[in-house]
CSV table of C-alpha atoms in Angstrom, one decimal:
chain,number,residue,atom,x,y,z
A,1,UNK,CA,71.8,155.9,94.0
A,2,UNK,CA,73.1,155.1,91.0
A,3,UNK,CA,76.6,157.2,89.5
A,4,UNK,CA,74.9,158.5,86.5
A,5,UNK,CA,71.6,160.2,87.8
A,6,UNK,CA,71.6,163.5,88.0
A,7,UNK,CA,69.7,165.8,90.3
A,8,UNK,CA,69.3,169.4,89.4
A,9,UNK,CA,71.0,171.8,91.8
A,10,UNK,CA,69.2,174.7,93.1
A,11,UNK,CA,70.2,178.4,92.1
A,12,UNK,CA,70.8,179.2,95.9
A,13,UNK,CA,74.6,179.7,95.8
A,14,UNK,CA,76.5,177.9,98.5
A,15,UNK,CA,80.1,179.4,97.9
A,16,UNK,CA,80.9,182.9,96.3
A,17,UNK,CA,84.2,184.2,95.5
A,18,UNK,CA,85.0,187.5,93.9
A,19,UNK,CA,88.4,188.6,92.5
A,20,UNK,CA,90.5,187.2,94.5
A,21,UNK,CA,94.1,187.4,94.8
A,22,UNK,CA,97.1,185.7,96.7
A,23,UNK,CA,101.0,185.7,96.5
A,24,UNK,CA,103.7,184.5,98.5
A,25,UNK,CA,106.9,186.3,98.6
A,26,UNK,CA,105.9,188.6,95.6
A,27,UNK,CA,105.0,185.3,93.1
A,28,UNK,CA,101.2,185.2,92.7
A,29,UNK,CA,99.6,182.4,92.7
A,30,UNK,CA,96.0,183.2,93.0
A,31,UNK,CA,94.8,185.7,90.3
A,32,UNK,CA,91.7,187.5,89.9
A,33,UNK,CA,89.5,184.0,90.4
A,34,UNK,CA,85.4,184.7,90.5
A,35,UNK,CA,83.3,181.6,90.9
A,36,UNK,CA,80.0,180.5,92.7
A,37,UNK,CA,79.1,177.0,93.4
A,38,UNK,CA,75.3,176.4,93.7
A,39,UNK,CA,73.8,174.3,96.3
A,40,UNK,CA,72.6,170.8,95.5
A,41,UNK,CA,75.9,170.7,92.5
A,42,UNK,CA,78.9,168.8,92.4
A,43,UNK,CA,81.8,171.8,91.7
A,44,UNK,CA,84.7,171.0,90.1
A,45,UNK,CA,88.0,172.7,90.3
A,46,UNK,CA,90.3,171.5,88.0
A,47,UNK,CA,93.7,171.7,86.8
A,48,UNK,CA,97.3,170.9,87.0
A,49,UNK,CA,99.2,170.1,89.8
A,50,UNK,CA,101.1,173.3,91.1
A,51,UNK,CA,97.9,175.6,89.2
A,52,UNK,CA,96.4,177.1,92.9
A,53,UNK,CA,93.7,174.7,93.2
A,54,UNK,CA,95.1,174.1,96.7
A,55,UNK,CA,95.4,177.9,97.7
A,56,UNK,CA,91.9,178.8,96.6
A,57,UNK,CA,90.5,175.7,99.1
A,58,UNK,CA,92.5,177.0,101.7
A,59,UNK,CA,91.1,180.6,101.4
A,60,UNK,CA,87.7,179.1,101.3
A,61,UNK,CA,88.3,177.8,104.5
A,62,UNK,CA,89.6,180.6,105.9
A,63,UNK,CA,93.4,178.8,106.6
A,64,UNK,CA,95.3,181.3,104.9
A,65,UNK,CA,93.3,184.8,103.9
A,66,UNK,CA,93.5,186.5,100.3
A,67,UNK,CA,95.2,189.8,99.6
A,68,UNK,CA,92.4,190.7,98.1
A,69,UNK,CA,88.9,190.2,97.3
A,70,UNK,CA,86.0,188.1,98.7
A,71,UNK,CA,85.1,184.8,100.0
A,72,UNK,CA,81.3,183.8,101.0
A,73,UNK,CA,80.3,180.8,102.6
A,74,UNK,CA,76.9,179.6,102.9
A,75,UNK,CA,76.0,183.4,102.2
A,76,UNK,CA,78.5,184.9,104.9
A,77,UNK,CA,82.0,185.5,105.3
A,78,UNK,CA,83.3,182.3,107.0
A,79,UNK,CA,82.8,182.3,110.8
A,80,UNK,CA,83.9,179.3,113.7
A,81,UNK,CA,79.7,178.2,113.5
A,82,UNK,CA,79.8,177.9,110.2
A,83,UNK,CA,82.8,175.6,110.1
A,84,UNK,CA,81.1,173.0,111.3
A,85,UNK,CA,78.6,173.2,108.4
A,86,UNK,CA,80.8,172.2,106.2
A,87,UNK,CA,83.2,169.0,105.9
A,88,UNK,CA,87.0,169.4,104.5
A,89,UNK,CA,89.0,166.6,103.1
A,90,UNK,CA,92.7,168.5,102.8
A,91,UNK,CA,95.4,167.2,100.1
A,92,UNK,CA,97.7,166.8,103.4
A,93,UNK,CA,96.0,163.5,105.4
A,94,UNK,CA,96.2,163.8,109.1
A,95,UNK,CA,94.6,161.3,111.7
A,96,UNK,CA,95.6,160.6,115.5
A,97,UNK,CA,97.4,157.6,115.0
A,98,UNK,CA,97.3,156.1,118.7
A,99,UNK,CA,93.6,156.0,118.6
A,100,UNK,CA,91.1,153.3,117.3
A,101,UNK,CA,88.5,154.2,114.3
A,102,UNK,CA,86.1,154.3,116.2
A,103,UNK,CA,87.6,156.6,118.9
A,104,UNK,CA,88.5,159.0,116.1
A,105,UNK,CA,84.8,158.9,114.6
A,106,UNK,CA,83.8,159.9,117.6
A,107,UNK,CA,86.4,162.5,118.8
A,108,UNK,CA,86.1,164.5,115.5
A,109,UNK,CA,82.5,164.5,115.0
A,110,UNK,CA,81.9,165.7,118.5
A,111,UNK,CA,84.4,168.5,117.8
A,112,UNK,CA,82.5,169.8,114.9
A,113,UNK,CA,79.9,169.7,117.4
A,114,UNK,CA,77.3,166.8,116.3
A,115,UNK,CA,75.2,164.7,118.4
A,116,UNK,CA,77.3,161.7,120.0
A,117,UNK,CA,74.2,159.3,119.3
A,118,UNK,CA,73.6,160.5,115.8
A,119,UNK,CA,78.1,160.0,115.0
A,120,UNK,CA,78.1,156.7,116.6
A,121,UNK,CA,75.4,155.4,114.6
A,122,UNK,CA,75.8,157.1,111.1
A,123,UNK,CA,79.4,155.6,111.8
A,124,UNK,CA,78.9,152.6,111.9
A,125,UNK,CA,76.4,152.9,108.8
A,126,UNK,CA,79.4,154.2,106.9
A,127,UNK,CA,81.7,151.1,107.9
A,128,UNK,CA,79.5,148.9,107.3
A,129,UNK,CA,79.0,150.1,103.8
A,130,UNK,CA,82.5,150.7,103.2
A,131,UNK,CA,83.4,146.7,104.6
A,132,UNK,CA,84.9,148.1,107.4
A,133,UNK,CA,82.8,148.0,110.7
A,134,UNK,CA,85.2,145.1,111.4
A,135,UNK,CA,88.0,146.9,111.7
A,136,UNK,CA,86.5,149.9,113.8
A,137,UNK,CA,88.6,148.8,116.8
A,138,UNK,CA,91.9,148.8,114.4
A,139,UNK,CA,93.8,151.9,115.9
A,140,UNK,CA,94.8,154.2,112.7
A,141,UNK,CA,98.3,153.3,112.7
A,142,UNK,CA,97.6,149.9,111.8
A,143,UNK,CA,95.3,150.5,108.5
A,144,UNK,CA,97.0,150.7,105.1
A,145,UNK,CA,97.1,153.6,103.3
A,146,UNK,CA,94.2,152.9,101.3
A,147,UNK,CA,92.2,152.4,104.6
A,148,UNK,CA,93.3,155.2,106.2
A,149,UNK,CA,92.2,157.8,103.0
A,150,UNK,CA,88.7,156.0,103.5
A,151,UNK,CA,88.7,157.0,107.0
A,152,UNK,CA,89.5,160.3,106.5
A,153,UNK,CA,86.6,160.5,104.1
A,154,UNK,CA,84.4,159.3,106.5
A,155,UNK,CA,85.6,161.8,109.4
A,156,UNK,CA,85.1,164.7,106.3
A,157,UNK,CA,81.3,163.5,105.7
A,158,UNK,CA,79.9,162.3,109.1
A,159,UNK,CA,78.6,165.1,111.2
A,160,UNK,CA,76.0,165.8,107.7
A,161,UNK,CA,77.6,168.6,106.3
A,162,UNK,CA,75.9,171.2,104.1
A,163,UNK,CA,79.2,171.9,102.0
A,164,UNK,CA,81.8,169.0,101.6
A,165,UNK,CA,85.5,170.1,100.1
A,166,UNK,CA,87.4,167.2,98.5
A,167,UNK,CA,91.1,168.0,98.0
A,168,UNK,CA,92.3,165.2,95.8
A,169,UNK,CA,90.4,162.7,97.0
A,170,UNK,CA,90.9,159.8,95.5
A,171,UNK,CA,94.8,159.6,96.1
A,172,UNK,CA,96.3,156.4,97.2
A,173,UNK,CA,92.7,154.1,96.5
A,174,UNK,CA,92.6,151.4,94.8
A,175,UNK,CA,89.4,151.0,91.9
A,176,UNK,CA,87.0,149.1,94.7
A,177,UNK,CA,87.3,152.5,97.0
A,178,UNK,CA,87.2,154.9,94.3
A,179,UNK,CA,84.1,153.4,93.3
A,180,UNK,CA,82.5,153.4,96.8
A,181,UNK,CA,83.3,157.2,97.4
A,182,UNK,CA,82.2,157.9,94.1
A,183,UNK,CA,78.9,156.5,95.4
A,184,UNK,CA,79.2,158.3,98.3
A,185,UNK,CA,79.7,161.5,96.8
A,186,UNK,CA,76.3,161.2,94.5
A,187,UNK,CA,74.5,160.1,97.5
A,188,UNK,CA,75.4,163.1,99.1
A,189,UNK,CA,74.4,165.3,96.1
A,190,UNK,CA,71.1,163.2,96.5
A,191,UNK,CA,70.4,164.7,100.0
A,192,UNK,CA,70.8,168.2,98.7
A,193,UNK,CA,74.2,168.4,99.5
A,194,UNK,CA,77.1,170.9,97.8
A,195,UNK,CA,80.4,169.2,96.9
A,196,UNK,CA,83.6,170.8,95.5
A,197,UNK,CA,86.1,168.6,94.3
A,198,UNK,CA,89.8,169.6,93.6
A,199,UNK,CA,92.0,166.8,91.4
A,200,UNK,CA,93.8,167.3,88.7
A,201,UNK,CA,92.2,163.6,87.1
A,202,UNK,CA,90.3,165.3,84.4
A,203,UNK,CA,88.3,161.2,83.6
A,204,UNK,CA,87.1,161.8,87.7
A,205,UNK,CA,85.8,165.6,86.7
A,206,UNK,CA,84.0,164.6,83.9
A,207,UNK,CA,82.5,161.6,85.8
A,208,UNK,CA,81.0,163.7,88.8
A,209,UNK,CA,80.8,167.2,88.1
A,210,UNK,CA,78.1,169.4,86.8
A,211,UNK,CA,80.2,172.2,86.7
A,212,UNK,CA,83.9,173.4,86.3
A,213,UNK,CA,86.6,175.8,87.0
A,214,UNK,CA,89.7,175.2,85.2
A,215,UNK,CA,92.8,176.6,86.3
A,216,UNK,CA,96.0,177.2,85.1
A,217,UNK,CA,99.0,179.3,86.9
A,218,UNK,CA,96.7,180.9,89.2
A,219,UNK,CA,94.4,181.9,87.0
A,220,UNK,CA,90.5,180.9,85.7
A,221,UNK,CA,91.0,179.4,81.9
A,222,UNK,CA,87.4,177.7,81.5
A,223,UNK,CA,84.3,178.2,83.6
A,224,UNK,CA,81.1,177.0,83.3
A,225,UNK,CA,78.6,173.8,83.0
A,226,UNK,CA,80.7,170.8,81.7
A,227,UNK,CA,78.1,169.3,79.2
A,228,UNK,CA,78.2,172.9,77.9
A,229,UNK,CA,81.9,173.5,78.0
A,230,UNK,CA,82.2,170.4,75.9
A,231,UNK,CA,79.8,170.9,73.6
A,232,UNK,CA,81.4,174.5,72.4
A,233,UNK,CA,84.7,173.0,72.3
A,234,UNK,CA,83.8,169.8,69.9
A,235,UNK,CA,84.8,169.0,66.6
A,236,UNK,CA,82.3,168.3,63.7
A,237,UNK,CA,83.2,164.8,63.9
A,238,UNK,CA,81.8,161.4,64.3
A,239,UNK,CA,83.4,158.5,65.0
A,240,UNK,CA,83.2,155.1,63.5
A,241,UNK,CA,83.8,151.7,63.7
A,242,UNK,CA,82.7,148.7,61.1
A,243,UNK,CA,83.3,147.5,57.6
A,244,UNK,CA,83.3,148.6,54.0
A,245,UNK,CA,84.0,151.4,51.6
A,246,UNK,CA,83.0,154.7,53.1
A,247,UNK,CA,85.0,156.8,51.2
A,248,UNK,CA,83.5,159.3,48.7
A,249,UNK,CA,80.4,160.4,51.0
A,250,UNK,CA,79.4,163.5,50.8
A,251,UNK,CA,80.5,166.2,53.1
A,252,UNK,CA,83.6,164.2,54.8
A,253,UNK,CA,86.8,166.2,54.3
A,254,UNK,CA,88.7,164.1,56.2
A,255,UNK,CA,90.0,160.7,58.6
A,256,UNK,CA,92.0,160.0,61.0
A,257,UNK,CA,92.6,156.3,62.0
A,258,UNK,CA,92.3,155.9,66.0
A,259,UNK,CA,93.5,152.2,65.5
A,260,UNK,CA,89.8,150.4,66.5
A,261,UNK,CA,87.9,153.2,64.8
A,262,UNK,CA,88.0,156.1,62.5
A,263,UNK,CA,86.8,159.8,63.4
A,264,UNK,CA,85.7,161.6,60.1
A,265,UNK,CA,85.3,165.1,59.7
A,266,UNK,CA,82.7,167.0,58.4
A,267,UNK,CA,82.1,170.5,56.6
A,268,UNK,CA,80.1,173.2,58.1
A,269,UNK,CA,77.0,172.5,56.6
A,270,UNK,CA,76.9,168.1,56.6
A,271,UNK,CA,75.4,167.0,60.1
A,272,UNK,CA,76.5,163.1,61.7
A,273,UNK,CA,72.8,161.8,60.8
A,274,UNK,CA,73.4,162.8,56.8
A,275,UNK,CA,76.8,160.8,57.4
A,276,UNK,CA,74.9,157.8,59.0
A,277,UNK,CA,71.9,157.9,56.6
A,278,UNK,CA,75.1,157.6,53.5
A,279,UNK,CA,76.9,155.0,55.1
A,280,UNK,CA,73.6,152.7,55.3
A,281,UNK,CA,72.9,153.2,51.8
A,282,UNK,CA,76.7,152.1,50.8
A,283,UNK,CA,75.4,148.8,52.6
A,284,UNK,CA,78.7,149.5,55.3
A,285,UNK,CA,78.2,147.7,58.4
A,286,UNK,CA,78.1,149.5,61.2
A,287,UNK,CA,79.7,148.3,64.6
A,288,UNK,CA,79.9,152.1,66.5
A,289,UNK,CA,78.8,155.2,65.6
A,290,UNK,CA,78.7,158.6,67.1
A,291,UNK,CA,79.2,162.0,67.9
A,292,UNK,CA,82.8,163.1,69.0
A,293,UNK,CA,82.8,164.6,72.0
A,294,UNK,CA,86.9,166.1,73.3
A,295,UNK,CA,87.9,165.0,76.3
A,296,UNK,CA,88.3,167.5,79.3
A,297,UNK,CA,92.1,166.5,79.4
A,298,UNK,CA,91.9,167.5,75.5
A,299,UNK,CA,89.8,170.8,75.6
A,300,UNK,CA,92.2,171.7,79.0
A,301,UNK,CA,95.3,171.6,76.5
A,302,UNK,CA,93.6,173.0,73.8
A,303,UNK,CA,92.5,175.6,76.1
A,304,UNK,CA,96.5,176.3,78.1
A,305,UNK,CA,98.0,176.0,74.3
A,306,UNK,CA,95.9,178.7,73.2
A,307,UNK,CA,96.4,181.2,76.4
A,308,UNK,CA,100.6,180.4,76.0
């Protein structure tokens, strides 16, 4: 499947969490967080490191309970059965390093409770895509780091989860792997799939996800669709890249020069195809052209700025 289609999620909701709250040793670090993720969506939760992405994962999977508030999985409270309905990638990697990757495949899948058959084979479907059915006799203590991340993604994914929880999951990969889970991941949206995904790389969030909760010190800053978020938070700008005189059009109170290009700013009432349309008749070539769009990294500081 290719990285940039998207399929429409369903309005079933997958993961609900109302008001929830956790400290440790009177410092709280989870405050007052609501969210649902829908089934069928990519779920981002985003924000630095140190924010309580971690915490809130853990209370979805019932490692650590909050002090108050509540946690719904798959439309209950989260039970052993349903545990295996779901596939967890923590931030803290942890394999059996005396056993092959193979052995491992097969030793977690079958504790999850999936067919031994079904593992064995959609393991070595997996291995083979990845480039490394090869090494599926390789115990884990002789794989690089690299390989060993991309086995732990494979143990997260292969019993066919409904709900997949990626804690930082592209740590430690070099570009070739990142791009192969990323592929991964949107095949598994494909099938119907929920993912949440927890990083603090804003470039991977805006890549994947369909929708977002930002944190920041425990606490929800920005929640909502990401196309939508960025659209509110974007300037009336356009950038632009070419040659000639462009100064002295009509509505554009202003330039900044990004080096390659030029964003200009516009007035409240001038839109970017007014600014296009005056450019052409000045005769200015035109090499790029379009909307500015802010970054998620920008609108997150523009967001924590405002809130400090």
């Amino acid at each position: 499947m290719c990285g940039k289609e998207r399929i429409v999620a369903s309005d079933r909701k997958t993961v609900e969490v109302s008001r929830v709250y956790k400290s440790f040793g009177g410092t709280t670090v989870v405050k007052d967080i609501s969210f649902e993720v829908r089934a069928g969506e990519i779920f981002g939760l985003v924000g630095p490191n140190g924010a309580g992405k971690t915490t809130t994962i853990r209370m979805l999977m019932d490692i650590i309970k909050a002090d108050s508030g509540e946690v719904k999985i798959l439309s209950e409270v989260l039970h052993e059965s349903t545990k295996n309905r779901i596939g967890y990638l923590p931030e803290e990697r942890g394999l059996y390093r005396k056993i092959t990757i193979s052995e491992t495949l097969d030793y977690l899948s079958a504790l999850k409770g999936f067919d031994r058959g079904l593992a064995r084979e959609r393991g070595r479907e997996l291995l083979q895509r990845l480039g490394m059915l090869q090494h599926q006799r390789k115990k884990i203590d002789e794989l690089s780091k690299g390989m060993g991340q991309i086995i732990q993604f494979l143990v997260t994914v292969i019993h066919d989860p409904d709900l997949v929880i990626l804690d930082e999951p592209f740590a430690s990969l070099d570009p070739v792997n990142v791009k192969l889970i990323k592929e991964l991941i949107f095949e598994l949206k494909g099938r119907g799939k929920t993912i949440i995904l927890s990083t603090h790389m804003m470039n991977e969030v805006e890549e994947l996800c369909d929708r977002i909760l930002m944190i920041d010190r425990g606490q929800a800053v920005l929640y909502g669709n990401l196309a939508e978020i960025k659209s509110r938070y974007r300037n009336n700008s356009v950038l632009f890249e070419g040659e000639g005189n462009w100064n002295g059009i009509e509505g554009v109170v202003g330039s900044k020069d990004h080096g390659k290009y030029t964003e200009l700013f516009l007035d409240g009432h001038t839109t970017p195809q007014e600014v296009l349309a005056a450019l052409m008749r000045k005769g200015v070539r035109i090499d790029r052209f379009e909307v500015s769009t802010p970054s998620l990294n920008e609108i997150f500081i523009q967001v924590v700025e405002g809130e400090r």
